[in-house]
């Protein structure tokens, strides 16, 4: 058992041998305060919590600095640290830590129901001619009651700026927003 989880809420992850998984799940579900939730629920909650998911906000082509999780790189591994570098991608990552990254992860919100999904290209203009970024994750946030997304955009893009994605052939305005969209509820 570990006190982790990936929803922004306080929780636990429990590992059991495969041969006991169904029995254990049924025992949990027999409790009045327990309800099932699938990966789609976990994914929408982690999106609302502004948490990166490998393969979306963090890949071999998206560094921890660009993903805004530099806190995961120990000080001893940073420039001037006692064990500087020595990890995959150190040359690029240390340069980004020292000089800043060209692109960064931001939150996006919009009014209405239409969503910008993963892979949608972002533009600086309503005519959708000046490409500036890409949506890494997007969906409907049940807690916030509307669409939201995370994206990689040029560093220096300010909170409150309007970007556009083409959705069903029409420009969809999106507002750059601080994250998390929903405050974390971890217990300390």
PDB file of N, CA, C and O in Angstrom, residues 38-109:
ATOM      1  N   UNK A  38     -13.241   4.263 -12.956  1.00  0.00           N
ATOM      2  CA  UNK A  38     -12.283   3.735 -13.915  1.00  0.00           C
ATOM      3  C   UNK A  38     -11.185   4.723 -14.235  1.00  0.00           C
ATOM      4  O   UNK A  38     -11.082   5.806 -13.656  1.00  0.00           O
ATOM      5  N   UNK A  39     -10.355   4.340 -15.186  1.00  0.00           N
ATOM      6  CA  UNK A  39      -9.236   5.188 -15.581  1.00  0.00           C
ATOM      7  C   UNK A  39      -9.689   6.512 -16.171  1.00  0.00           C
ATOM      8  O   UNK A  39      -9.004   7.519 -16.047  1.00  0.00           O
ATOM      9  N   UNK A  40     -10.834   6.557 -16.807  1.00  0.00           N
ATOM     10  CA  UNK A  40     -11.323   7.824 -17.367  1.00  0.00           C
ATOM     11  C   UNK A  40     -11.585   8.823 -16.241  1.00  0.00           C
ATOM     12  O   UNK A  40     -11.274  10.010 -16.378  1.00  0.00           O
ATOM     13  N   UNK A  41     -12.124   8.362 -15.124  1.00  0.00           N
ATOM     14  CA  UNK A  41     -12.350   9.247 -13.975  1.00  0.00           C
ATOM     15  C   UNK A  41     -11.016   9.716 -13.418  1.00  0.00           C
ATOM     16  O   UNK A  41     -10.830  10.899 -13.119  1.00  0.00           O
ATOM     17  N   UNK A  42     -10.071   8.792 -13.290  1.00  0.00           N
ATOM     18  CA  UNK A  42      -8.745   9.168 -12.804  1.00  0.00           C
ATOM     19  C   UNK A  42      -8.116  10.202 -13.739  1.00  0.00           C
ATOM     20  O   UNK A  42      -7.525  11.184 -13.306  1.00  0.00           O
ATOM     21  N   UNK A  43      -8.266  10.012 -15.047  1.00  0.00           N
ATOM     22  CA  UNK A  43      -7.636  10.923 -16.003  1.00  0.00           C
ATOM     23  C   UNK A  43      -8.261  12.309 -15.941  1.00  0.00           C
ATOM     24  O   UNK A  43      -7.550  13.306 -15.990  1.00  0.00           O
ATOM     25  N   UNK A  44      -9.582  12.398 -15.814  1.00  0.00           N
ATOM     26  CA  UNK A  44     -10.196  13.728 -15.745  1.00  0.00           C
ATOM     27  C   UNK A  44      -9.820  14.423 -14.438  1.00  0.00           C
ATOM     28  O   UNK A  44      -9.595  15.629 -14.409  1.00  0.00           O
ATOM     29  N   UNK A  45      -9.691  13.677 -13.349  1.00  0.00           N
ATOM     30  CA  UNK A  45      -9.295  14.262 -12.067  1.00  0.00           C
ATOM     31  C   UNK A  45      -7.837  14.718 -12.093  1.00  0.00           C
ATOM     32  O   UNK A  45      -7.503  15.788 -11.604  1.00  0.00           O
ATOM     33  N   UNK A  46      -6.953  13.932 -12.708  1.00  0.00           N
ATOM     34  CA  UNK A  46      -5.541  14.339 -12.777  1.00  0.00           C
ATOM     35  C   UNK A  46      -5.398  15.554 -13.684  1.00  0.00           C
ATOM     36  O   UNK A  46      -4.566  16.418 -13.446  1.00  0.00           O
ATOM     37  N   UNK A  47      -6.238  15.673 -14.701  1.00  0.00           N
ATOM     38  CA  UNK A  47      -6.226  16.858 -15.557  1.00  0.00           C
ATOM     39  C   UNK A  47      -6.677  18.078 -14.758  1.00  0.00           C
ATOM     40  O   UNK A  47      -6.038  19.124 -14.805  1.00  0.00           O
ATOM     41  N   UNK A  48      -7.747  17.954 -14.000  1.00  0.00           N
ATOM     42  CA  UNK A  48      -8.205  19.064 -13.155  1.00  0.00           C
ATOM     43  C   UNK A  48      -7.144  19.457 -12.129  1.00  0.00           C
ATOM     44  O   UNK A  48      -7.008  20.626 -11.786  1.00  0.00           O
ATOM     45  N   UNK A  49      -6.385  18.469 -11.649  1.00  0.00           N
ATOM     46  CA  UNK A  49      -5.331  18.727 -10.664  1.00  0.00           C
ATOM     47  C   UNK A  49      -4.060  19.264 -11.323  1.00  0.00           C
ATOM     48  O   UNK A  49      -3.102  19.594 -10.623  1.00  0.00           O
ATOM     49  N   UNK A  50      -4.046  19.346 -12.661  1.00  0.00           N
ATOM     50  CA  UNK A  50      -2.889  19.862 -13.378  1.00  0.00           C
ATOM     51  C   UNK A  50      -1.675  18.961 -13.301  1.00  0.00           C
ATOM     52  O   UNK A  50      -0.543  19.426 -13.330  1.00  0.00           O
ATOM     53  N   UNK A  51      -1.911  17.648 -13.231  1.00  0.00           N
ATOM     54  CA  UNK A  51      -0.815  16.697 -13.093  1.00  0.00           C
ATOM     55  C   UNK A  51      -0.413  16.135 -14.454  1.00  0.00           C
ATOM     56  O   UNK A  51      -1.269  15.752 -15.253  1.00  0.00           O
ATOM     57  N   UNK A  52       0.894  16.065 -14.669  1.00  0.00           N
ATOM     58  CA  UNK A  52       1.425  15.513 -15.919  1.00  0.00           C
ATOM     59  C   UNK A  52       1.195  14.015 -15.992  1.00  0.00           C
ATOM     60  O   UNK A  52       1.174  13.329 -14.971  1.00  0.00           O
ATOM     61  N   UNK A  53       1.059  13.516 -17.211  1.00  0.00           N
ATOM     62  CA  UNK A  53       0.980  12.080 -17.457  1.00  0.00           C
ATOM     63  C   UNK A  53       2.000  11.743 -18.519  1.00  0.00           C
ATOM     64  O   UNK A  53       2.049  12.404 -19.567  1.00  0.00           O
ATOM     65  N   UNK A  54       2.841  10.744 -18.239  1.00  0.00           N
ATOM     66  CA  UNK A  54       3.864  10.376 -19.209  1.00  0.00           C
ATOM     67  C   UNK A  54       3.191   9.943 -20.505  1.00  0.00           C
ATOM     68  O   UNK A  54       2.207   9.229 -20.505  1.00  0.00           O
ATOM     69  N   UNK A  55       3.750  10.426 -21.602  1.00  0.00           N
ATOM     70  CA  UNK A  55       3.171  10.179 -22.917  1.00  0.00           C
ATOM     71  C   UNK A  55       2.299  11.326 -23.376  1.00  0.00           C
ATOM     72  O   UNK A  55       1.890  11.390 -24.529  1.00  0.00           O
ATOM     73  N   UNK A  56       1.996  12.247 -22.480  1.00  0.00           N
ATOM     74  CA  UNK A  56       1.179  13.425 -22.791  1.00  0.00           C
ATOM     75  C   UNK A  56       1.988  14.692 -22.483  1.00  0.00           C
ATOM     76  O   UNK A  56       2.434  15.365 -23.396  1.00  0.00           O
ATOM     77  N   UNK A  57       2.144  15.019 -21.189  1.00  0.00           N
ATOM     78  CA  UNK A  57       2.865  16.235 -20.795  1.00  0.00           C
ATOM     79  C   UNK A  57       4.350  15.995 -20.581  1.00  0.00           C
ATOM     80  O   UNK A  57       5.106  16.940 -20.400  1.00  0.00           O
ATOM     81  N   UNK A  58       4.769  14.770 -20.561  1.00  0.00           N
ATOM     82  CA  UNK A  58       6.169  14.411 -20.358  1.00  0.00           C
ATOM     83  C   UNK A  58       6.488  13.248 -21.281  1.00  0.00           C
ATOM     84  O   UNK A  58       5.825  12.204 -21.219  1.00  0.00           O
ATOM     85  N   UNK A  59       7.452  13.459 -22.170  1.00  0.00           N
ATOM     86  CA  UNK A  59       7.885  12.420 -23.105  1.00  0.00           C
ATOM     87  C   UNK A  59       9.391  12.567 -23.293  1.00  0.00           C
ATOM     88  O   UNK A  59      10.009  13.449 -22.699  1.00  0.00           O
ATOM     89  N   UNK A  60       9.982  11.752 -24.143  1.00  0.00           N
ATOM     90  CA  UNK A  60      11.402  11.933 -24.454  1.00  0.00           C
ATOM     91  C   UNK A  60      11.625  13.269 -25.147  1.00  0.00           C
ATOM     92  O   UNK A  60      12.722  13.806 -25.127  1.00  0.00           O
ATOM     93  N   UNK A  61      10.576  13.842 -25.748  1.00  0.00           N
ATOM     94  CA  UNK A  61      10.683  15.138 -26.434  1.00  0.00           C
ATOM     95  C   UNK A  61      10.181  16.308 -25.591  1.00  0.00           C
ATOM     96  O   UNK A  61      10.286  17.452 -26.011  1.00  0.00           O
ATOM     97  N   UNK A  62       9.605  16.040 -24.418  1.00  0.00           N
ATOM     98  CA  UNK A  62       9.128  17.094 -23.511  1.00  0.00           C
ATOM     99  C   UNK A  62       9.860  16.907 -22.190  1.00  0.00           C
ATOM    100  O   UNK A  62       9.638  15.926 -21.475  1.00  0.00           O
ATOM    101  N   UNK A  63      10.710  17.861 -21.861  1.00  0.00           N
ATOM    102  CA  UNK A  63      11.549  17.741 -20.660  1.00  0.00           C
ATOM    103  C   UNK A  63      10.759  18.069 -19.395  1.00  0.00           C
ATOM    104  O   UNK A  63       9.709  18.712 -19.449  1.00  0.00           O
ATOM    105  N   UNK A  64      11.310  17.666 -18.234  1.00  0.00           N
ATOM    106  CA  UNK A  64      10.679  18.045 -16.968  1.00  0.00           C
ATOM    107  C   UNK A  64      10.600  19.565 -16.776  1.00  0.00           C
ATOM    108  O   UNK A  64       9.690  20.058 -16.125  1.00  0.00           O
ATOM    109  N   UNK A  65      11.538  20.294 -17.344  1.00  0.00           N
ATOM    110  CA  UNK A  65      11.514  21.756 -17.233  1.00  0.00           C
ATOM    111  C   UNK A  65      10.344  22.303 -18.046  1.00  0.00           C
ATOM    112  O   UNK A  65       9.575  23.135 -17.566  1.00  0.00           O
ATOM    113  N   UNK A  66      10.176  21.818 -19.278  1.00  0.00           N
ATOM    114  CA  UNK A  66       9.059  22.252 -20.110  1.00  0.00           C
ATOM    115  C   UNK A  66       7.727  21.852 -19.486  1.00  0.00           C
ATOM    116  O   UNK A  66       6.743  22.589 -19.572  1.00  0.00           O
ATOM    117  N   UNK A  67       7.692  20.685 -18.848  1.00  0.00           N
ATOM    118  CA  UNK A  67       6.469  20.179 -18.220  1.00  0.00           C
ATOM    119  C   UNK A  67       6.182  20.851 -16.878  1.00  0.00           C
ATOM    120  O   UNK A  67       5.164  20.580 -16.253  1.00  0.00           O
ATOM    121  N   UNK A  68       7.078  21.734 -16.422  1.00  0.00           N
ATOM    122  CA  UNK A  68       6.924  22.456 -15.166  1.00  0.00           C
ATOM    123  C   UNK A  68       6.933  21.525 -13.961  1.00  0.00           C
ATOM    124  O   UNK A  68       6.174  21.686 -13.009  1.00  0.00           O
ATOM    125  N   UNK A  69       7.828  20.532 -14.020  1.00  0.00           N
ATOM    126  CA  UNK A  69       8.032  19.656 -12.865  1.00  0.00           C
ATOM    127  C   UNK A  69       9.515  19.606 -12.501  1.00  0.00           C
ATOM    128  O   UNK A  69      10.046  18.564 -12.124  1.00  0.00           O
ATOM    129  N   UNK A  70      10.158  20.746 -12.594  1.00  0.00           N
ATOM    130  CA  UNK A  70      11.585  20.833 -12.260  1.00  0.00           C
ATOM    131  C   UNK A  70      11.863  20.419 -10.823  1.00  0.00           C
ATOM    132  O   UNK A  70      12.982  20.013 -10.492  1.00  0.00           O
ATOM    133  N   UNK A  71      10.862  20.513  -9.957  1.00  0.00           N
ATOM    134  CA  UNK A  71      11.015  20.107  -8.561  1.00  0.00           C
ATOM    135  C   UNK A  71      11.462  18.644  -8.453  1.00  0.00           C
ATOM    136  O   UNK A  71      12.028  18.232  -7.436  1.00  0.00           O
ATOM    137  N   UNK A  72      11.245  17.856  -9.510  1.00  0.00           N
ATOM    138  CA  UNK A  72      11.601  16.435  -9.483  1.00  0.00           C
ATOM    139  C   UNK A  72      13.098  16.205  -9.715  1.00  0.00           C
ATOM    140  O   UNK A  72      13.568  15.074  -9.589  1.00  0.00           O
ATOM    141  N   UNK A  73      13.834  17.244 -10.044  1.00  0.00           N
ATOM    142  CA  UNK A  73      15.274  17.122 -10.286  1.00  0.00           C
ATOM    143  C   UNK A  73      15.994  17.587  -9.023  1.00  0.00           C
ATOM    144  O   UNK A  73      15.950  18.772  -8.688  1.00  0.00           O
ATOM    145  N   UNK A  74      16.645  16.663  -8.308  1.00  0.00           N
ATOM    146  CA  UNK A  74      17.288  17.026  -7.041  1.00  0.00           C
ATOM    147  C   UNK A  74      18.376  18.088  -7.221  1.00  0.00           C
ATOM    148  O   UNK A  74      19.045  18.137  -8.255  1.00  0.00           O
ATOM    149  N   UNK A  75      18.565  18.908  -6.215  1.00  0.00           N
ATOM    150  CA  UNK A  75      19.573  19.967  -6.256  1.00  0.00           C
ATOM    151  C   UNK A  75      20.973  19.412  -6.485  1.00  0.00           C
ATOM    152  O   UNK A  75      21.792  20.050  -7.141  1.00  0.00           O
ATOM    153  N   UNK A  76      21.253  18.222  -5.960  1.00  0.00           N
ATOM    154  CA  UNK A  76      22.590  17.646  -6.143  1.00  0.00           C
ATOM    155  C   UNK A  76      22.872  17.315  -7.595  1.00  0.00           C
ATOM    156  O   UNK A  76      24.034  17.207  -7.995  1.00  0.00           O
ATOM    157  N   UNK A  77      21.839  17.146  -8.435  1.00  0.00           N
ATOM    158  CA  UNK A  77      22.004  16.830  -9.852  1.00  0.00           C
ATOM    159  C   UNK A  77      22.009  18.067 -10.739  1.00  0.00           C
ATOM    160  O   UNK A  77      22.291  17.998 -11.918  1.00  0.00           O
ATOM    161  N   UNK A  78      21.687  19.223 -10.168  1.00  0.00           N
ATOM    162  CA  UNK A  78      21.636  20.461 -10.939  1.00  0.00           C
ATOM    163  C   UNK A  78      23.030  21.060 -11.103  1.00  0.00           C
ATOM    164  O   UNK A  78      23.977  20.624 -10.443  1.00  0.00           O
ATOM    165  N   UNK A  79      23.128  22.070 -11.956  1.00  0.00           N
ATOM    166  CA  UNK A  79      24.400  22.749 -12.172  1.00  0.00           C
ATOM    167  C   UNK A  79      24.973  23.218 -10.842  1.00  0.00           C
ATOM    168  O   UNK A  79      24.281  23.879 -10.064  1.00  0.00           O
ATOM    169  N   UNK A  80      26.228  22.825 -10.573  1.00  0.00           N
ATOM    170  CA  UNK A  80      26.890  23.192  -9.318  1.00  0.00           C
ATOM    171  C   UNK A  80      26.631  22.231  -8.180  1.00  0.00           C
ATOM    172  O   UNK A  80      27.235  22.367  -7.121  1.00  0.00           O
ATOM    173  N   UNK A  81      25.729  21.262  -8.385  1.00  0.00           N
ATOM    174  CA  UNK A  81      25.444  20.283  -7.334  1.00  0.00           C
ATOM    175  C   UNK A  81      26.587  19.294  -7.168  1.00  0.00           C
ATOM    176  O   UNK A  81      27.429  19.134  -8.059  1.00  0.00           O
ATOM    177  N   UNK A  82      26.605  18.592  -6.058  1.00  0.00           N
ATOM    178  CA  UNK A  82      27.707  17.671  -5.766  1.00  0.00           C
ATOM    179  C   UNK A  82      27.766  16.482  -6.720  1.00  0.00           C
ATOM    180  O   UNK A  82      28.815  15.861  -6.870  1.00  0.00           O
ATOM    181  N   UNK A  83      26.654  16.150  -7.361  1.00  0.00           N
ATOM    182  CA  UNK A  83      26.618  15.065  -8.357  1.00  0.00           C
ATOM    183  C   UNK A  83      25.966  15.574  -9.637  1.00  0.00           C
ATOM    184  O   UNK A  83      25.090  14.935 -10.200  1.00  0.00           O
ATOM    185  N   UNK A  84      26.407  16.722 -10.100  1.00  0.00           N
ATOM    186  CA  UNK A  84      25.834  17.409 -11.260  1.00  0.00           C
ATOM    187  C   UNK A  84      25.674  16.477 -12.461  1.00  0.00           C
ATOM    188  O   UNK A  84      26.574  15.711 -12.798  1.00  0.00           O
ATOM    189  N   UNK A  85      24.505  16.572 -13.095  1.00  0.00           N
ATOM    190  CA  UNK A  85      24.240  15.800 -14.318  1.00  0.00           C
ATOM    191  C   UNK A  85      24.164  14.315 -14.034  1.00  0.00           C
ATOM    192  O   UNK A  85      23.668  13.887 -13.008  1.00  0.00           O
ATOM    193  N   UNK A  86      24.646  13.529 -15.007  1.00  0.00           N
ATOM    194  CA  UNK A  86      24.688  12.084 -14.819  1.00  0.00           C
ATOM    195  C   UNK A  86      23.360  11.388 -15.006  1.00  0.00           C
ATOM    196  O   UNK A  86      23.172  10.262 -14.562  1.00  0.00           O
ATOM    197  N   UNK A  87      22.403  12.045 -15.630  1.00  0.00           N
ATOM    198  CA  UNK A  87      21.106  11.411 -15.886  1.00  0.00           C
ATOM    199  C   UNK A  87      20.753  11.620 -17.354  1.00  0.00           C
ATOM    200  O   UNK A  87      21.262  12.533 -18.005  1.00  0.00           O
ATOM    201  N   UNK A  88      19.877  10.764 -17.915  1.00  0.00           N
ATOM    202  CA  UNK A  88      19.520  10.905 -19.336  1.00  0.00           C
ATOM    203  C   UNK A  88      18.956  12.291 -19.626  1.00  0.00           C
ATOM    204  O   UNK A  88      18.093  12.786 -18.906  1.00  0.00           O
ATOM    205  N   UNK A  89      19.486  12.928 -20.664  1.00  0.00           N
ATOM    206  CA  UNK A  89      19.011  14.250 -21.064  1.00  0.00           C
ATOM    207  C   UNK A  89      19.597  15.390 -20.261  1.00  0.00           C
ATOM    208  O   UNK A  89      19.155  16.534 -20.388  1.00  0.00           O
ATOM    209  N   UNK A  90      20.610  15.110 -19.428  1.00  0.00           N
ATOM    210  CA  UNK A  90      21.165  16.132 -18.530  1.00  0.00           C
ATOM    211  C   UNK A  90      21.633  17.369 -19.276  1.00  0.00           C
ATOM    212  O   UNK A  90      21.414  18.492 -18.816  1.00  0.00           O
ATOM    213  N   UNK A  91      22.248  17.199 -20.432  1.00  0.00           N
ATOM    214  CA  UNK A  91      22.744  18.351 -21.178  1.00  0.00           C
ATOM    215  C   UNK A  91      21.636  19.337 -21.519  1.00  0.00           C
ATOM    216  O   UNK A  91      21.754  20.544 -21.279  1.00  0.00           O
ATOM    217  N   UNK A  92      20.525  18.819 -22.033  1.00  0.00           N
ATOM    218  CA  UNK A  92      19.390  19.671 -22.400  1.00  0.00           C
ATOM    219  C   UNK A  92      18.698  20.205 -21.153  1.00  0.00           C
ATOM    220  O   UNK A  92      18.419  21.403 -21.040  1.00  0.00           O
ATOM    221  N   UNK A  93      18.431  19.331 -20.207  1.00  0.00           N
ATOM    222  CA  UNK A  93      17.665  19.711 -19.016  1.00  0.00           C
ATOM    223  C   UNK A  93      18.419  20.737 -18.168  1.00  0.00           C
ATOM    224  O   UNK A  93      17.834  21.732 -17.725  1.00  0.00           O
ATOM    225  N   UNK A  94      19.714  20.528 -17.952  1.00  0.00           N
ATOM    226  CA  UNK A  94      20.481  21.493 -17.166  1.00  0.00           C
ATOM    227  C   UNK A  94      20.531  22.839 -17.874  1.00  0.00           C
ATOM    228  O   UNK A  94      20.436  23.886 -17.228  1.00  0.00           O
ATOM    229  N   UNK A  95      20.653  22.834 -19.199  1.00  0.00           N
ATOM    230  CA  UNK A  95      20.616  24.085 -19.963  1.00  0.00           C
ATOM    231  C   UNK A  95      19.286  24.802 -19.790  1.00  0.00           C
ATOM    232  O   UNK A  95      19.246  26.022 -19.631  1.00  0.00           O
ATOM    233  N   UNK A  96      18.180  24.045 -19.808  1.00  0.00           N
ATOM    234  CA  UNK A  96      16.856  24.651 -19.624  1.00  0.00           C
ATOM    235  C   UNK A  96      16.685  25.176 -18.202  1.00  0.00           C
ATOM    236  O   UNK A  96      16.073  26.226 -18.001  1.00  0.00           O
ATOM    237  N   UNK A  97      17.208  24.454 -17.226  1.00  0.00           N
ATOM    238  CA  UNK A  97      17.127  24.941 -15.838  1.00  0.00           C
ATOM    239  C   UNK A  97      17.891  26.246 -15.680  1.00  0.00           C
ATOM    240  O   UNK A  97      17.442  27.157 -14.981  1.00  0.00           O
ATOM    241  N   UNK A  98      19.041  26.330 -16.323  1.00  0.00           N
ATOM    242  CA  UNK A  98      19.893  27.514 -16.180  1.00  0.00           C
ATOM    243  C   UNK A  98      19.407  28.692 -17.020  1.00  0.00           C
ATOM    244  O   UNK A  98      19.466  29.837 -16.570  1.00  0.00           O
ATOM    245  N   UNK A  99      18.928  28.421 -18.234  1.00  0.00           N
ATOM    246  CA  UNK A  99      18.609  29.494 -19.187  1.00  0.00           C
ATOM    247  C   UNK A  99      17.117  29.635 -19.494  1.00  0.00           C
ATOM    248  O   UNK A  99      16.726  30.552 -20.210  1.00  0.00           O
ATOM    249  N   UNK A 100      16.309  28.710 -19.001  1.00  0.00           N
ATOM    250  CA  UNK A 100      14.883  28.710 -19.320  1.00  0.00           C
ATOM    251  C   UNK A 100      14.601  27.873 -20.553  1.00  0.00           C
ATOM    252  O   UNK A 100      15.452  27.727 -21.429  1.00  0.00           O
ATOM    253  N   UNK A 101      13.417  27.320 -20.606  1.00  0.00           N
ATOM    254  CA  UNK A 101      12.989  26.512 -21.759  1.00  0.00           C
ATOM    255  C   UNK A 101      12.287  27.413 -22.766  1.00  0.00           C
ATOM    256  O   UNK A 101      11.740  28.464 -22.408  1.00  0.00           O
ATOM    257  N   UNK A 102      12.293  27.020 -24.011  1.00  0.00           N
ATOM    258  CA  UNK A 102      11.616  27.794 -25.062  1.00  0.00           C
ATOM    259  C   UNK A 102      10.102  27.636 -25.002  1.00  0.00           C
ATOM    260  O   UNK A 102       9.370  28.495 -25.464  1.00  0.00           O
ATOM    261  N   UNK A 103       9.657  26.519 -24.452  1.00  0.00           N
ATOM    262  CA  UNK A 103       8.210  26.284 -24.332  1.00  0.00           C
ATOM    263  C   UNK A 103       7.910  25.779 -22.932  1.00  0.00           C
ATOM    264  O   UNK A 103       8.789  25.240 -22.257  1.00  0.00           O
ATOM    265  N   UNK A 104       6.665  25.966 -22.502  1.00  0.00           N
ATOM    266  CA  UNK A 104       6.255  25.574 -21.156  1.00  0.00           C
ATOM    267  C   UNK A 104       4.831  25.017 -21.180  1.00  0.00           C
ATOM    268  O   UNK A 104       4.049  25.301 -22.086  1.00  0.00           O
ATOM    269  N   UNK A 105       4.514  24.260 -20.154  1.00  0.00           N
ATOM    270  CA  UNK A 105       3.163  23.702 -19.996  1.00  0.00           C
ATOM    271  C   UNK A 105       2.278  24.742 -19.321  1.00  0.00           C
ATOM    272  O   UNK A 105       2.665  25.357 -18.327  1.00  0.00           O
ATOM    273  N   UNK A 106       1.084  24.934 -19.871  1.00  0.00           N
ATOM    274  CA  UNK A 106       0.101  25.861 -19.295  1.00  0.00           C
ATOM    275  C   UNK A 106      -1.260  25.188 -19.251  1.00  0.00           C
ATOM    276  O   UNK A 106      -1.503  24.188 -19.917  1.00  0.00           O
ATOM    277  N   UNK A 107      -2.160  25.783 -18.479  1.00  0.00           N
ATOM    278  CA  UNK A 107      -3.549  25.358 -18.453  1.00  0.00           C
ATOM    279  C   UNK A 107      -4.361  26.183 -19.439  1.00  0.00           C
ATOM    280  O   UNK A 107      -4.019  27.339 -19.720  1.00  0.00           O
ATOM    281  N   UNK A 108      -5.429  25.610 -19.953  1.00  0.00           N
ATOM    282  CA  UNK A 108      -6.346  26.295 -20.869  1.00  0.00           C
ATOM    283  C   UNK A 108      -7.776  26.050 -20.429  1.00  0.00           C
ATOM    284  O   UNK A 108      -8.136  24.927 -20.086  1.00  0.00           O
ATOM    285  N   UNK A 109      -8.586  27.102 -20.441  1.00  0.00           N
ATOM    286  CA  UNK A 109     -10.018  26.997 -20.133  1.00  0.00           C
ATOM    287  C   UNK A 109     -10.805  27.695 -21.216  1.00  0.00           C
ATOM    288  O   UNK A 109     -10.272  28.516 -21.957  1.00  0.00           O
TER     289      UNK A 109
END
